[in-house]
XYZ file of C-alpha atoms in Angstrom:
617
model
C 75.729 76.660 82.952
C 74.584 75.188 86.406
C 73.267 77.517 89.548
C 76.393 76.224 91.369
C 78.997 77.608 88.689
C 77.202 80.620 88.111
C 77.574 81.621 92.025
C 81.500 80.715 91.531
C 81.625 83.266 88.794
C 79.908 85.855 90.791
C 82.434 84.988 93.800
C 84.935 86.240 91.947
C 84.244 89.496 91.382
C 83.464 92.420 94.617
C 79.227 91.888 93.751
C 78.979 88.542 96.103
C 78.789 90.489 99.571
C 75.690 88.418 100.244
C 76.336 84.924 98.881
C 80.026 85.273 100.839
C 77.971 86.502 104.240
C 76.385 82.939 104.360
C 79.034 80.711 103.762
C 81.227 82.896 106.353
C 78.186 81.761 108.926
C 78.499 78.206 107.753
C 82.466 78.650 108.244
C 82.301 79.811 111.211
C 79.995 76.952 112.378
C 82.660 74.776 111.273
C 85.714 76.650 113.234
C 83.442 77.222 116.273
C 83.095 73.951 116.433
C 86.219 72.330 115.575
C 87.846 74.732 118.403
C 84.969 73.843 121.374
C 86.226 69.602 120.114
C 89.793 70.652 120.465
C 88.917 72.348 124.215
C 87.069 69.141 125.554
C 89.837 67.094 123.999
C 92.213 69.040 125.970
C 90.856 69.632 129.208
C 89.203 65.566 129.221
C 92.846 64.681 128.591
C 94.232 66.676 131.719
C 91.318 65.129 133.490
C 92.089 61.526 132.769
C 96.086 61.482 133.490
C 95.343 63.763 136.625
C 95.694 61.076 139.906
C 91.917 60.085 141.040
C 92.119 62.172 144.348
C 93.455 65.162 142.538
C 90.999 65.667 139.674
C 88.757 68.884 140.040
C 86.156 70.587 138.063
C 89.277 73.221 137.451
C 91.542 71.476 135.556
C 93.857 74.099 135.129
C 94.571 73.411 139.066
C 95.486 69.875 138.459
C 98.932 70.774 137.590
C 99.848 72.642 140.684
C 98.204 69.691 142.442
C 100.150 67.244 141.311
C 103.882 65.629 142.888
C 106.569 67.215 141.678
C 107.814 63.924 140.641
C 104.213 63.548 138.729
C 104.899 66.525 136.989
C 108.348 66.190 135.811
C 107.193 62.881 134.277
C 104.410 64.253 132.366
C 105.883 66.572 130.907
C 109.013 64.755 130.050
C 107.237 61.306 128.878
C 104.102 63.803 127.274
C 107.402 65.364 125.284
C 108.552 62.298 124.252
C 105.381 60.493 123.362
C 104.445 63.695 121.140
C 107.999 63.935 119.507
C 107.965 59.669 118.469
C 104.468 61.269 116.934
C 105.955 63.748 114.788
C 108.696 61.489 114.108
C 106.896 58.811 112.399
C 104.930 62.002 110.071
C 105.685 63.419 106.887
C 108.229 66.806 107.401
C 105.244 68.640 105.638
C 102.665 67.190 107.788
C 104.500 68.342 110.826
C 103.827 72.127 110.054
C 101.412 73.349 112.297
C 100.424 76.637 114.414
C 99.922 80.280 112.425
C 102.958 80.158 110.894
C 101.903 77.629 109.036
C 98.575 79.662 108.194
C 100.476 82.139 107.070
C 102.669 80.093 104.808
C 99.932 78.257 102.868
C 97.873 81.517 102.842
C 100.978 83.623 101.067
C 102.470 81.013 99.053
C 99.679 78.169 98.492
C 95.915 80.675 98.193
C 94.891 79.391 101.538
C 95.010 75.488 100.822
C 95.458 74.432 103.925
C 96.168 70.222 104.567
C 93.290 68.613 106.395
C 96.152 65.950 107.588
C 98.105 69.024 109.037
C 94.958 70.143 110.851
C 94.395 66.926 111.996
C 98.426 66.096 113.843
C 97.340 69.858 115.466
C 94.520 68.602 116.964
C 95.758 65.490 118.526
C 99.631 66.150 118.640
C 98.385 69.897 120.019
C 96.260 67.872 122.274
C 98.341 65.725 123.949
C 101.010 68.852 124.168
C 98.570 71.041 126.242
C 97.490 68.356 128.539
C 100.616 67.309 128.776
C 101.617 70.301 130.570
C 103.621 72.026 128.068
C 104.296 75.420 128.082
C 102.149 76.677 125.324
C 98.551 77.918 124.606
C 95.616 76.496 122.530
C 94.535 79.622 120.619
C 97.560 78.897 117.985
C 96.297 75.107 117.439
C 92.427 76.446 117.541
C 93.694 78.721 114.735
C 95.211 76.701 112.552
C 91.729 74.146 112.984
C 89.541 77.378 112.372
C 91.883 78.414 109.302
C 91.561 74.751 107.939
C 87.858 74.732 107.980
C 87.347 78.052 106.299
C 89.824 76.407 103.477
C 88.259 73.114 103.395
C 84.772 74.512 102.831
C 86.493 77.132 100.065
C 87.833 73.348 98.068
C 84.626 71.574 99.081
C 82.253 74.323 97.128
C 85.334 74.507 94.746
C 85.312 78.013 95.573
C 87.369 80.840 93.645
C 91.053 81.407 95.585
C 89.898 84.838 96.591
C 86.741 82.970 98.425
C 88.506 80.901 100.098
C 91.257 83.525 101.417
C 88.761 84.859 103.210
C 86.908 81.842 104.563
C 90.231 81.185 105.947
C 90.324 84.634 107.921
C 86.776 84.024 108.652
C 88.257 80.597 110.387
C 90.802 82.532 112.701
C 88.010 85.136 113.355
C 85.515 81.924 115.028
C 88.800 80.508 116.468
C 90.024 83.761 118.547
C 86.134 84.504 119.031
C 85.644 80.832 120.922
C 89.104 81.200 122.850
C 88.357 84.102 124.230
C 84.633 84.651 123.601
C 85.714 87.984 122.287
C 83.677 88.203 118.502
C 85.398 91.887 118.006
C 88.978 90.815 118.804
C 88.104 87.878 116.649
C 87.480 89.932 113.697
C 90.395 92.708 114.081
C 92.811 89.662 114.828
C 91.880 87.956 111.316
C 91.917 91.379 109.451
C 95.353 92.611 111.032
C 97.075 89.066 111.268
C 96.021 86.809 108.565
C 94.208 88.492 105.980
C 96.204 92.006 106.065
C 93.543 94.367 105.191
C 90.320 95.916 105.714
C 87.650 95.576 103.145
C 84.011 95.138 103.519
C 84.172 92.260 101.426
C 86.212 90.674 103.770
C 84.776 92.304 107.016
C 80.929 90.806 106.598
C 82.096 87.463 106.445
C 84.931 87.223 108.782
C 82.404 89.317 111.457
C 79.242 86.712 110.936
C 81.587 84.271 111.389
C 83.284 85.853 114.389
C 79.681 86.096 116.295
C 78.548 82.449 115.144
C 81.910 80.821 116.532
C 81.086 83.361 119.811
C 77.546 82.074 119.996
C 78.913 78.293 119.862
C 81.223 78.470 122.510
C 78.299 80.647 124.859
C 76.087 77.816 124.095
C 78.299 74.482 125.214
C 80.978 76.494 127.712
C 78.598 79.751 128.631
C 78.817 83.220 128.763
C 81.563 84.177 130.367
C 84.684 85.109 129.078
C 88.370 83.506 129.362
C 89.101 85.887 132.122
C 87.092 86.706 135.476
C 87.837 90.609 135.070
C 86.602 92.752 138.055
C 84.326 95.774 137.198
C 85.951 98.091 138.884
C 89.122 98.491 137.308
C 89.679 101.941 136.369
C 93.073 104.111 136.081
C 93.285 106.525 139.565
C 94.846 109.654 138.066
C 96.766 110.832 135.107
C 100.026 110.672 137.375
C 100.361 106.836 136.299
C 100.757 107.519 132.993
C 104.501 107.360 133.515
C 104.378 104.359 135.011
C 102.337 102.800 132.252
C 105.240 104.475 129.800
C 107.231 101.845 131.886
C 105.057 99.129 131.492
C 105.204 99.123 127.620
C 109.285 99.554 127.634
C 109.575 96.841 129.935
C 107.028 94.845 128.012
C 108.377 95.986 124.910
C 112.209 94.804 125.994
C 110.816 91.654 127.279
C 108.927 90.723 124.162
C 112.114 91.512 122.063
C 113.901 89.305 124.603
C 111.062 86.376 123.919
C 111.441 86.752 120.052
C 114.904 86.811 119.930
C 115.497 83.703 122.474
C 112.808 81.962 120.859
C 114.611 82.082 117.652
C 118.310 81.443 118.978
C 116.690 78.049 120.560
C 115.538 77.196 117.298
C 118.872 77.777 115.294
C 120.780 76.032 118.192
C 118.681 72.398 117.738
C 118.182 72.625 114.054
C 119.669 69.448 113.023
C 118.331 67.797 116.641
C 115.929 64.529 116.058
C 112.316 65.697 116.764
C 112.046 63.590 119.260
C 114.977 64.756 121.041
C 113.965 68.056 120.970
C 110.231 67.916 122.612
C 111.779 65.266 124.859
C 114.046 68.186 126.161
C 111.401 70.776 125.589
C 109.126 68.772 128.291
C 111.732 67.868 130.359
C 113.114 71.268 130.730
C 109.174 72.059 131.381
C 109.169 69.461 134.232
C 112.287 70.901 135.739
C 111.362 74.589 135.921
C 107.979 73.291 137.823
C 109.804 71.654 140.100
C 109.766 74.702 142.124
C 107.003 76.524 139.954
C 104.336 74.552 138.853
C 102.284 77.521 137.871
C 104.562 77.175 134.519
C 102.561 74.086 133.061
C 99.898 74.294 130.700
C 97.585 76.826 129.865
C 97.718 78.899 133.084
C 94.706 81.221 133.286
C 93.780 80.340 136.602
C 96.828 81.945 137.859
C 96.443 84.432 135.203
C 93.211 85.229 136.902
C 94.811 84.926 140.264
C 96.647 88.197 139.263
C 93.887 90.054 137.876
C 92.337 89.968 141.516
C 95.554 90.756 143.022
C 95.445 87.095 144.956
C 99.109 86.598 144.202
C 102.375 87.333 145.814
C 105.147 89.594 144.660
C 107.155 86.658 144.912
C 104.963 84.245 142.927
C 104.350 87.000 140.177
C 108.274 87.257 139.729
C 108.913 83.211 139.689
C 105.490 82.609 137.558
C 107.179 85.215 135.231
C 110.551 84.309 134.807
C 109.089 80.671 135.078
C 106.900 80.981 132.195
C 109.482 83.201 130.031
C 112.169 80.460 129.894
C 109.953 77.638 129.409
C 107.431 79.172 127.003
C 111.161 80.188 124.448
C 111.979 76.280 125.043
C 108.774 74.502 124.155
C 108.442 76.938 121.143
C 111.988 77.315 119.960
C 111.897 73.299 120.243
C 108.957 73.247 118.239
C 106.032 71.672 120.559
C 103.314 71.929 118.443
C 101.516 74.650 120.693
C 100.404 78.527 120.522
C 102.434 81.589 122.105
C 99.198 83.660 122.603
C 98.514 82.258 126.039
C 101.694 82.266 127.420
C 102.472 85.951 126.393
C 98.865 86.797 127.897
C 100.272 84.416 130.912
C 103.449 86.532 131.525
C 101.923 89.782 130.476
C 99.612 89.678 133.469
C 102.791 88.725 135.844
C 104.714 91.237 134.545
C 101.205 93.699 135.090
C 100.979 92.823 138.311
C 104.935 92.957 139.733
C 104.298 97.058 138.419
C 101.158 96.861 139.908
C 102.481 95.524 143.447
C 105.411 97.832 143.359
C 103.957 101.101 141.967
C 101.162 100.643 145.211
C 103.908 100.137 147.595
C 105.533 103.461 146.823
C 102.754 105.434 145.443
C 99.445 104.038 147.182
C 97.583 107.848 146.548
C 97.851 107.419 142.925
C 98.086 103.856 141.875
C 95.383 101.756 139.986
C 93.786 98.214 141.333
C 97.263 95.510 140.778
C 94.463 93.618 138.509
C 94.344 97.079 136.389
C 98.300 96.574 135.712
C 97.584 92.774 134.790
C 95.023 93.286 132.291
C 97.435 95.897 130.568
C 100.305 94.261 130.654
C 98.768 90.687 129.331
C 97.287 93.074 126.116
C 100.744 95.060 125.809
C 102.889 92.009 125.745
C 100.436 90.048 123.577
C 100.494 93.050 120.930
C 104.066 93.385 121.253
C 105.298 89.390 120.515
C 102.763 89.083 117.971
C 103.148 93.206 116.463
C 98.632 93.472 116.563
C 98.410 96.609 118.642
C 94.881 97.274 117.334
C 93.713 93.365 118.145
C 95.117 93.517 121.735
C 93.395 96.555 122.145
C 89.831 95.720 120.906
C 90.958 92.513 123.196
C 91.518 94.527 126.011
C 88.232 96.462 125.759
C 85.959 93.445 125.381
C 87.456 91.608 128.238
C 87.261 94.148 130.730
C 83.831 95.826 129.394
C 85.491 99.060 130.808
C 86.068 102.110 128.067
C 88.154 103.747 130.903
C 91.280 101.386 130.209
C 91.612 102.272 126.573
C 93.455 106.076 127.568
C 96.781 103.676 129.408
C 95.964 100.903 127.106
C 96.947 102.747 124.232
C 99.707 104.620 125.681
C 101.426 101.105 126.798
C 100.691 98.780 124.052
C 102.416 101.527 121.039
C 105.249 102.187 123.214
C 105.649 98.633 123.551
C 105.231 98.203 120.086
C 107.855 100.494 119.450
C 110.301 99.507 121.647
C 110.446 96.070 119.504
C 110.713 97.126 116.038
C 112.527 100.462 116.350
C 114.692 100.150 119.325
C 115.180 96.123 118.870
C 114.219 95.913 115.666
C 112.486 92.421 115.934
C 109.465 91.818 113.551
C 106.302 89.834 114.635
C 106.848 85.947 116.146
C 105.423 84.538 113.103
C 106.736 86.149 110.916
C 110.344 85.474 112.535
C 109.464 81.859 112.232
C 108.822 82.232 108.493
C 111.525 84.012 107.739
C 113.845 81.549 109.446
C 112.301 79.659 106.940
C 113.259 81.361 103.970
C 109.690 82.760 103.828
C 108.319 86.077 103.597
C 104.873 87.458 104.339
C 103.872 89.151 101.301
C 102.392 92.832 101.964
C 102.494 94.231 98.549
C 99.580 96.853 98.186
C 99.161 95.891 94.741
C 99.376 91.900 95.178
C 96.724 92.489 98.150
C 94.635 93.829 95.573
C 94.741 91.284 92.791
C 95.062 88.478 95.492
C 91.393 89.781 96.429
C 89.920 89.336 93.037
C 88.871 86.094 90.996
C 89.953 85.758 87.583
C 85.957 84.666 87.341
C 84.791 87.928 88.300
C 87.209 89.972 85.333
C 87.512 86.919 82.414
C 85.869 88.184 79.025
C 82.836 85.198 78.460
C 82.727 86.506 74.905
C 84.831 84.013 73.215
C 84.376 80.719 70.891
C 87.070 77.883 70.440
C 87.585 77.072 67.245
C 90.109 74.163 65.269
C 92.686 75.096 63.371
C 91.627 74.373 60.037
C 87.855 75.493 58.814
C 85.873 76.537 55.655
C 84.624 79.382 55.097
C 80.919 78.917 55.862
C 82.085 77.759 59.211
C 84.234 80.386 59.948
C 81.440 82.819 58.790
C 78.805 80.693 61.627
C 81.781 80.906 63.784
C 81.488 85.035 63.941
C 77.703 85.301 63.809
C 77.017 85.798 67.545
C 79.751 88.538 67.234
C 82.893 87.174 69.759
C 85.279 88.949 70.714
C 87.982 86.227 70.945
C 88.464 83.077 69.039
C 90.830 80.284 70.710
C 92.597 78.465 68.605
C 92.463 74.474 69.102
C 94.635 71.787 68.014
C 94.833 68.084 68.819
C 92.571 68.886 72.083
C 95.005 71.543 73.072
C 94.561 75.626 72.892
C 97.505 76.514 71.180
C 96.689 80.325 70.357
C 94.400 83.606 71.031
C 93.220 85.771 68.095
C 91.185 88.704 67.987
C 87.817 87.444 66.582
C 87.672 91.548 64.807
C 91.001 90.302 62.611
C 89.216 86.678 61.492
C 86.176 88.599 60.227
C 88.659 91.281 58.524
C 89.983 88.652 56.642
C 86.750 86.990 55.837
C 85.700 90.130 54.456
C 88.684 90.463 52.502
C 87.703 87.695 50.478
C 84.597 88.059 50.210
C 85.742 91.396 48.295
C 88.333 89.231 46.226
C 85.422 86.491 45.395
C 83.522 90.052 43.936
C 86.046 91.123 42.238
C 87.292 88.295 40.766
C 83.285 87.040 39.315
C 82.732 90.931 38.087
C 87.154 90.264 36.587
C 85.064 86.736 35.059
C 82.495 88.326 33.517
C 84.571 90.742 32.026
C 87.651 88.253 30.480
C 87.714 85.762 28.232
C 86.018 81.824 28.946
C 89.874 80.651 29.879
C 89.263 82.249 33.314
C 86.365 79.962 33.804
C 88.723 77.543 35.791
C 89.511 80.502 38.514
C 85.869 81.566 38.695
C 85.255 78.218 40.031
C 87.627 77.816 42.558
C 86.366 81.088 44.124
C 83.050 79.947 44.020
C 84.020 76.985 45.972
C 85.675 78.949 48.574
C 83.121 81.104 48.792
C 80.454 77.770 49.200
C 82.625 76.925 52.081
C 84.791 73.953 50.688
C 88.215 75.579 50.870
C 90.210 74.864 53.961
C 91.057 78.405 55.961
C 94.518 77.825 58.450
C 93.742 79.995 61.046
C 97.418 79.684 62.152
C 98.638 81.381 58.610
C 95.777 84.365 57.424
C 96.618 88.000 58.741
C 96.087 88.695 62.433
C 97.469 89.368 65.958
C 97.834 86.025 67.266
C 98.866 85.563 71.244
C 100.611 82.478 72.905
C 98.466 82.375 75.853
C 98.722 80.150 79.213
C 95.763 77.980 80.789
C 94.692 79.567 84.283
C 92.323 77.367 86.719
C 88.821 79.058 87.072
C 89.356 78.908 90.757
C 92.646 81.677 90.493
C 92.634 85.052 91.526
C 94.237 87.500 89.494
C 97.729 87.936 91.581
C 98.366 84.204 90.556
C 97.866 84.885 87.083
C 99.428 88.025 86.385
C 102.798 85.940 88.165
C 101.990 83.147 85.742
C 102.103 85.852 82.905
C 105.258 87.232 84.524
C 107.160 84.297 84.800
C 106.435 82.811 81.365
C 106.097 86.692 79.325
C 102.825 85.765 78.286
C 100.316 87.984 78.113
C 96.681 86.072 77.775
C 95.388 83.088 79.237
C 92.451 81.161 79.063
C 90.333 80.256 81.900
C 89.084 76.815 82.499
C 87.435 74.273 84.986
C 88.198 70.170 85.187
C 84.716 68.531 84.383
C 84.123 64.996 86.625
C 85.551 63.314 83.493
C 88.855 65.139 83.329
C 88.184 67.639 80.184
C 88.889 71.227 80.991
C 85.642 73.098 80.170
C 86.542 76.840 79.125
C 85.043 79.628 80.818
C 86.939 82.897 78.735
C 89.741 84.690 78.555
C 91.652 86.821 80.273
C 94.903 89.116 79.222
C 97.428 91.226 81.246
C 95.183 94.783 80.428
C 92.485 93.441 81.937
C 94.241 92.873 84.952
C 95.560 96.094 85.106
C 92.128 98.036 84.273
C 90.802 95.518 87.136
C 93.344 96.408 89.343
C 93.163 100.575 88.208
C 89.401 100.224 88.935
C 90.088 98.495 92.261
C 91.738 101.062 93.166
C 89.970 104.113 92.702
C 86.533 102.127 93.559
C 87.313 100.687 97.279
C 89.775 103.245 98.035
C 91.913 101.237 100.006
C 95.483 102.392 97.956
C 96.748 106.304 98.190
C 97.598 107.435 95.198
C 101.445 107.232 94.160
C-alpha cells in the first residue's frame, strides 16, 4: 500500500487532526484566492462600463454617478444579457449561491460542480457589476465551497475530508469578504457544516486566517467597513430601544423571507430570461429616484455608520433596497443576500438611531452605533446565525462594549422570525421550496463525520468459490477474520473466516477417524481410505457456497464513503455488510475490508461517548 492511500485511510478516522490542518491551509489558499479573482472581476467590470468621466477609484460611487437613463439600461440590458446566459446552460448548471452548497453538501457529500462554480463566477460577475441588487459574499461562497470540494476529489479524499474542506472553503470566503477570520470560522461551523468539533474547527480556522491573510496582502488591512472607534452604548436606558430594534428587524426579516419566496412561486414557470430581464429592470426603475439601491452598496452602508446620511435617504435607501433585493432574489439573479441584508440593516440602524437622538439626545448612542447593530441583527435574523453575526459584529467594530445590545437585539430578532412568524432561515426556505431538506439529525451528523476507512476491518482475504483443501488451509494461516467470497470477478458473499476453519477442522477429525475406522475394518474399505487421503492432500474441490457457516449478502461501498452513506445503503437494501473498495487507474476495484452494520453502531456508540458532542437520550 502507497504513502498516498495510507493517509486516505487515516483521514477517515478522528486521528488525522494534523494531516487535515494542512490541506485546510492549502484550501484555504485556494478559496482566498478564487474570492480576491471574483472581487477584481467585479469591481474591473463596474470600472469598464462606468462612462470615462465618471470612473473613480470608488467604484461603488459609480452607480450613483451615473444618468438615470444609464442606470436603468444597465441594469435592464445587464438582466437580460445574464438571463440569455443561463438560458443557453444546463437546469443543473444554473444552481448557484449557498443554497446550492447546502444541497450538494446534504444530499451529494460535498461534490460540488466545478462548471456550477464557474457560471457563479462570471454569471455572478456580470450580475454585481451590473448593478443588481445582490451581494458577492453568496457567489464568493459557493467559489470557496467548490475549492475545498475540488481539492477533497483531486487527493481522492474520504467524503468526511472533503465535508470539511468544503466548510473550510466558506470559512476563507466570509474571511476575504469581510476580512473577519473569526466570523469566517463560526459562519462555516453554524451554516454549512452544522457542528462544532475540533476536527472540523483546526481546519476550517487555518483556513479562515490564510484566506484573511490573502485578501490583507492584495486589498490591505482594513476591513469591509470604516467603523469609528468610538462607538459605545450611552446608558442602560437604550436597552428598550434596542428591544425595538430586533422586533423591527426581526418583522422586517420575516417580511424579506416571506416576499422573497412569494416572488419566486409567482414566476415559477417564467423563461429565465424573462425573469432577470424584469429583475434588472425593476432594479433600474427603483434607482430612478434611488440609486443608492444598485450593487453592492457599502459605501452608503458606511455613509450610515458615520451618521453622513439623511433621515430621508436612510428611509428611501431602505425601502429601496428591501423591494429590489426580494426581486433580484425571488427572480433568481445569481447573487448573495448577505450584503443587502447588511445594506438595509444599517438603514434600518440608523432611522432608530436618527429618531431615538431626536427625542432622547441625554441617553442615545452615536446613529453609527444603531447601524452597526442593526446590519448584524438583520443579517442573523434572514440567514437564522445569531452567533456568526455576533462574532461579526465584534470583529468589525474591535469594540467588546457592543456585545451587551448586540446580544439583546440580534435573539430578539431571532425570535421574532421563527416563533412569532415562524419563518426558517433564507436558505433553507429556498431548499425547501425545492423539495429539499437540510438534514440535522444528531446521529447522521455523527456518521456523516466518519470515513468508512477509518472503522473497515483490514483483516480479511478474498477467496473463489471453489478450493481444495490445502488452499483453504493457506487461506486461514495468517488468521483472517473475514473471507469474501468471489465469483466470476464479482464478491458475491461474506463468511466468517472462524466458521471456514470450523469446518476444516471438522474434517480433518473425519479424515482421523475414518484412517484409525481403516485400520480397524476389513481391505474392502481401502477404496474410502483413499478418497480421504486425497481430500486431505488437497485434491478435493471445497464449495464454499454449500459447507456450514453464517454467510452474509453484502453490498460494495466506495473507500471514499463515510459511514452515514453506508449505513443508508444498508438501510435501503436490508443488508447488513459491505465491502470496501477503491477503482485502480485500470478500472478493477481493489478491496480495502469490510465493514458491517455493528461496526457502525459501536463506531457511532464510541463517537459518542468519546467527543461528547450528543446528550445522552
Amino acid at each position: 500500500m502507497t504513502l498516498i492511500d495510507r493517509l486516505r485511510l487515516k483521514l477517515g478516522g478522528f486521528d488525522a487532526l494534523a494531516l487535515m490542518a494542512v490541506i485546510g491551509l492549502i484550501c484555504g489558499i485556494l478559496a482566498g484566492g478564487s474570492n480576491i479573482l471574483f472581487r477584481l472581476f467585479t469591481e474591473s467590470s463596474i470600472v469598464l462600463w462606468a462612462p470615462d468621466n465618471l470612473r473613480t477609484d470608488e467604484t461603488e460611487r459609480d452607480f450613483e454617478d451615473m444618468s438615470w437613463m444609464f442606470r436603468l439600461a444597465l441594469t435592464t440590458f445587464g438582466g437580460l444579457l445574464v438571463g440569455l446566459i443561463l438560458q443557453k446552460l444546463a437546469p443543473q448548471t444554473r444552481q448557484v449561491g449557498v443554497s446550492h452548497v447546502l444541497e450538494r453538501l446534504n444530499y451529494h457529500q460535498g461534490n460540488l460542480p466545478v462548471k456550477n462554480a464557474i457560471a457563479q463566477f462570471f454569471i455572478g460577475g456580470m450580475t454585481i457589476a451590473s448593478g443588481q441588487s445582490v451581494g458577492r459574499e453568496g457567489p464568493g461562497i459557493h467559489l470557496g465551497s467548490t475549492s475545498g470540494s475540488w481539492l477533497g476529489r483531486k487527493l481522492k479524499l474520504p467524503n468526511n475530508s472533503t465535508r470539511i474542506l468544503v466548510g473550510c472553503g466558506c470559512a476563507a470566503a466570509i474571511s476575504a469578504s469581510f476580512n473577519t477570520p473569526l466570523a469566517g470560522v463560526i459562519f462555516a461551523m453554524e451554516i454549512i457544516v452544522m457542528e462544532y468539533a475540533v476536527a472540523s474547527f483546526i481546519p476550517i480556522i487555518l483556513s479562515s486566517v490564510a484566506g484573511a491573510i490573502l485578501t490583507q496582502w492584495v486589498f490591505g488591512p482594513d476591513p469591509a467597513f470604516d467603523v469609528p472607534s468610538h462607538l459605545d452604548i450611552q446608558s442602560l436606558w437604550e436597552m428598550p430601544y434596542f428591544l425595538l430594534v430586533g422586533i423591527l428587524g426581526g418583522t422586517l426579516a420575516s417580511a424579506f423571507i416571506f416576499l422573497t419566496r412569494r416572488v419566486a412561486r409567482l414566476s415559477r414557470k417564467w423563461h429565465v430570461w424573462v425573469k432577470t430581464t424584469v429583475a434588472g429592470a425593476s432594479v433600474g426603475i427603483i434607482a430612478i429616484g434611488i440609486p443608492e439601491v444598485m450593487g453592492i452598496g457599502y459605501d452608503t452602508v458606511n455613509g450610515a455608520i458615520h451618521d453622513e446620511l439623511l433621515l430621508k435617504v436612510l428611509i428611501l435607501a431602505l425601502a429601496g433596497k428591501f423591494v429590489a433585493t426580494i426581486i433580484c432574489s425571488g427572480l433568481s439573479l445569481p447573487g448573495g443576500v448577505i450584503g443587502p441584508t447588511l445594506f438595509m440593516g444599517a438603514m434600518l440602524g440608523g432611522v432608530m438611531g436618527n429618531i431615538g437622538g431626536s427625542f432622547f439626545p441625554e441617553h442615545s448612542s452615536f446613529e453609527g452605533f444603531y447601524a452597526i447593530i442593526g446590519m448584524c441583527t438583520l443579517m442573523s435574523a434572514v440567514l437564522q446565525a445569531p452567533l456568526a453575526a455576533l462574532i461579526a459584529l465584534l470583529e468589525l467594530t474591535n469594540n467588546p462594549n457592543i456585545i451587551l445590545p448586540g446580544m439583546f437585539s440580534i435573539v430578539v430578532a431571532n425570535l421574532v422570525v421563527t416563533q412569532v412568524f415562524k419563518q426558517r432561515a433564507f436558505w433553507e426556505t429556498q431548499m425547501g421550496d425545492r423539495g429539499l431538506e437540510i438534514k440535522v439529525n444528531p446521529i447522521k451528523q455523527v456518521l456523516r463525520s466518519i470515513g468508512v476507512a477509518g472503522v473497515m476491518e483490514r483483516n480479511m482475504v478474498v477467496s473463489k468459490r471453489l478450493n481444495t483443501h490445502l488452499e483453504l488451509e493457506i487461506l486461514l494461516k495468517d488468521n483472517p477474520r473475514w473471507v469474501l467470497i468471489k465469483e466470476e470477478e464479482q464478491i458475491i458473499s461474506l463468511m466468517v473466516a472462524s466458521d471456514l476453519a470450523r469446518y476444516l477442522i471438522e474434517i480433518e477429525k473425519q479424515i482421523n477417524a475414518n484412517e484409525q475406522v481403516e485400520t480397524e475394518s476389513e481391505p474392502s474399505n481401502a477404496q474410502e481410505h483413499d478418497t480421504s487421503l486425497q481430500e486431505k492432500a488437497g485434491d478435493a474441490l471445497i464449495d464454499l457456497m454449500q459447507i456450514p457457516a453464517n454467510r452474509q449478502d453484502l453490498l460494495s461501498i466506495n473507500l471514499q464513503a463515510t459511514l452515514e452513506e453506508t449505513f443508508d445503503k444498508m438501510e435501503q437494501r436490508k443488508i447488513t455488510a459491505a465491502y470496501v473498495y477503491r477503482l485502480t487507474a485500470d478500472e478493477q476495484e481493489r478491496i480495502y475490508g469490510v465493514i458491517t452494520r455493528e461496526m457502525i453502531t459501536d463506531q457511532y456508540i464510541f463517537a459518542k461517548k468519546d467527543t461528547g458532542r450528543l446528550e445522552t437520550a
